[in-house]
mmCIF file of C-alpha atoms in Angstrom:
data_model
loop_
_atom_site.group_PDB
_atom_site.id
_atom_site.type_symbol
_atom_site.label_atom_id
_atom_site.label_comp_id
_atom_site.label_asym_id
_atom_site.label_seq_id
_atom_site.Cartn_x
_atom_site.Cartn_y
_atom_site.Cartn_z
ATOM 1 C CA UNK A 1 -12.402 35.750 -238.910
ATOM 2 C CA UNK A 2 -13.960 38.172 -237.113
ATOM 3 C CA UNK A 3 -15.557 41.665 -237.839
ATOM 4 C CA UNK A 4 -16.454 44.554 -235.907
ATOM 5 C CA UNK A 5 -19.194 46.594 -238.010
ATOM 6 C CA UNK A 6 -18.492 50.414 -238.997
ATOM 7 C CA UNK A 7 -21.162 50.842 -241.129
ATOM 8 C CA UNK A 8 -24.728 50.288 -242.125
ATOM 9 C CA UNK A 9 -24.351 48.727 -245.314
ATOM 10 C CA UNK A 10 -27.019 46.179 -247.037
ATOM 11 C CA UNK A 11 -25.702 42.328 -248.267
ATOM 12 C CA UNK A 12 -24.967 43.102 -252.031
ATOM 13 C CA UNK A 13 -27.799 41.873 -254.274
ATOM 14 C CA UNK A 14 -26.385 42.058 -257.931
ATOM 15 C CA UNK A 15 -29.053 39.004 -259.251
ATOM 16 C CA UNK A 16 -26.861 35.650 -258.454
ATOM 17 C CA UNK A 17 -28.760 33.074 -256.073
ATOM 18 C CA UNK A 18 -25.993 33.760 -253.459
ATOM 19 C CA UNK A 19 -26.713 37.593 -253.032
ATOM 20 C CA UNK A 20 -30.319 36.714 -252.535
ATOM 21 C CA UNK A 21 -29.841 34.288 -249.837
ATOM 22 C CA UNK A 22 -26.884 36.711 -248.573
ATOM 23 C CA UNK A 23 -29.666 39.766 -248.094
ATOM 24 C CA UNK A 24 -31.939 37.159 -246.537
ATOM 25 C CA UNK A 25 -29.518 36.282 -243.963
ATOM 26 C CA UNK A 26 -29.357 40.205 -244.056
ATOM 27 C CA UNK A 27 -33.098 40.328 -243.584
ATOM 28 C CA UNK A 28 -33.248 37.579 -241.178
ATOM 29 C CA UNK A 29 -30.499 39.185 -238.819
ATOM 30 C CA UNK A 30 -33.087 42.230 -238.634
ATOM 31 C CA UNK A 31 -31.805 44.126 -241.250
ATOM 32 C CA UNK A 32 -28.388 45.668 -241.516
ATOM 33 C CA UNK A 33 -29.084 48.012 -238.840
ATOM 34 C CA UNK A 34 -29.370 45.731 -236.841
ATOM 35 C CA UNK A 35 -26.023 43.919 -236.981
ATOM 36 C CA UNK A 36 -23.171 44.554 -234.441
ATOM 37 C CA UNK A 37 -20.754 41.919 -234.809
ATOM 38 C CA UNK A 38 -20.051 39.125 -237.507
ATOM 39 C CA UNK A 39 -17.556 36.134 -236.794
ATOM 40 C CA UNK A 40 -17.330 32.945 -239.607
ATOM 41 C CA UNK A 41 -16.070 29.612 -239.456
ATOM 42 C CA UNK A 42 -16.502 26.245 -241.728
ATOM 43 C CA UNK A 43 -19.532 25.627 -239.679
ATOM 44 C CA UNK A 44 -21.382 28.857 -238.504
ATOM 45 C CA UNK A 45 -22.432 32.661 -239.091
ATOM 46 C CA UNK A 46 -21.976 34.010 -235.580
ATOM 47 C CA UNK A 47 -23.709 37.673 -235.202
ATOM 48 C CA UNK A 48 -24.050 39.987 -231.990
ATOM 49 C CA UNK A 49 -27.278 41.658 -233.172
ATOM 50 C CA UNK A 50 -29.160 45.143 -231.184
ATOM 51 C CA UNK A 51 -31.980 43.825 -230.960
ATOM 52 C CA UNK A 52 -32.302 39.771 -230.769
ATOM 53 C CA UNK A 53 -36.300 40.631 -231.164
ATOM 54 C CA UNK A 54 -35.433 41.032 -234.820
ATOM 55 C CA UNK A 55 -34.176 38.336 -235.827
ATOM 56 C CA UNK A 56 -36.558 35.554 -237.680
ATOM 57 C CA UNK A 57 -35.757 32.184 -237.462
ATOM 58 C CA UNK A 58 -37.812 31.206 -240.269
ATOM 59 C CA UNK A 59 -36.210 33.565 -242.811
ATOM 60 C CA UNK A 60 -32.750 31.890 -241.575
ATOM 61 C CA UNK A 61 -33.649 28.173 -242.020
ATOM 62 C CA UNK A 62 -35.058 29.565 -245.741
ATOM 63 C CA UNK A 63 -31.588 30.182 -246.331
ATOM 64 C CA UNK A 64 -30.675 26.791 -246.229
ATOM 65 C CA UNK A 65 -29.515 26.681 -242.383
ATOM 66 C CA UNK A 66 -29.671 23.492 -240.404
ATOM 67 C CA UNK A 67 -30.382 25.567 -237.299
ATOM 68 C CA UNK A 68 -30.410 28.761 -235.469
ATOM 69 C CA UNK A 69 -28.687 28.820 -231.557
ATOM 70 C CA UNK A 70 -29.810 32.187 -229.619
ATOM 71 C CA UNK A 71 -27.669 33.209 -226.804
ATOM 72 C CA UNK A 72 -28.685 36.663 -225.656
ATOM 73 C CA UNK A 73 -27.829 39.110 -228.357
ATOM 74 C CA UNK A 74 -25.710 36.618 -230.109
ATOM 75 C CA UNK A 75 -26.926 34.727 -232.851
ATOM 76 C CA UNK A 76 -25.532 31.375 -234.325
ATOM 77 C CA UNK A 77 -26.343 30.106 -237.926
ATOM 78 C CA UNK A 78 -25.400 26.764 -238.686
ATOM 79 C CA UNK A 79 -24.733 25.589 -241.913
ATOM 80 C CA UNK A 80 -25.726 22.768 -244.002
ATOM 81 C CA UNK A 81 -22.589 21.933 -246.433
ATOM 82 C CA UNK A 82 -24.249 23.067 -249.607
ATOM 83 C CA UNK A 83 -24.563 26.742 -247.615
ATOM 84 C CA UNK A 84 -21.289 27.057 -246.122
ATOM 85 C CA UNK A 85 -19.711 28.810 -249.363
ATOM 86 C CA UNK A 86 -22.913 31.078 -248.996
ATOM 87 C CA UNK A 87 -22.261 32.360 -245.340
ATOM 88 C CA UNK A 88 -18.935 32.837 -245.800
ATOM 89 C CA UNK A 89 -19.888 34.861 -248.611
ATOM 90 C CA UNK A 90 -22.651 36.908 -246.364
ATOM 91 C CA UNK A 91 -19.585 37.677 -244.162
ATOM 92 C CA UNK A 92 -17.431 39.155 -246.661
ATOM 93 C CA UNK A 93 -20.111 41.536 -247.640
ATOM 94 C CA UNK A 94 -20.840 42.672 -244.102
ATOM 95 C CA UNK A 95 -17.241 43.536 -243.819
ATOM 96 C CA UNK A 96 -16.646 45.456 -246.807
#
């Protein structure tokens, strides 16, 4: 799956516990804004942010991620099984 942002739209927060960890990852990322590219698999969020300065690690690993992998402007966020469902989630609200 992969996703090529158009707009600048937030991670939907309509009160469940996986739209609050969704606009975490959100907020983590750097904000919406902030977001360039989204890719998912079983394992990993995989983002191409503007500004890799933005991004918090600690807000991440809230989320319930085993770990965060920088690259340049590309961010990885691996998964613990109990927050796969979750990520994959996060990306199909980024590309709606």
């Amino acid at each position: 799956m992969r996703y090529k942002k158009a707009g600048n739209t937030e991670a939907g927060t309509e009160g469940t516990s996986e739209d609050s960890i969704s606009a975490e990852i959100t907020r983590g990322l750097g904000g919406s804004a902030n977001i360039e590219d989204v890719d998912c698999c079983a394992t990993r969020l995989r983002c191409t942010v503007s500004n890799a300065d933005l991004v918090n690690d600690g807000i991440l690993k809230a989320t319930g991620a085993s770990g965060v992998v920088h690259r340049g402007q590309g961010v990885q966020i691996m998964s613990l099984r109990k927050t796969q469902k979750v990520l994959v989630r996060t990306y199909q609200k980024m590309i709606k």
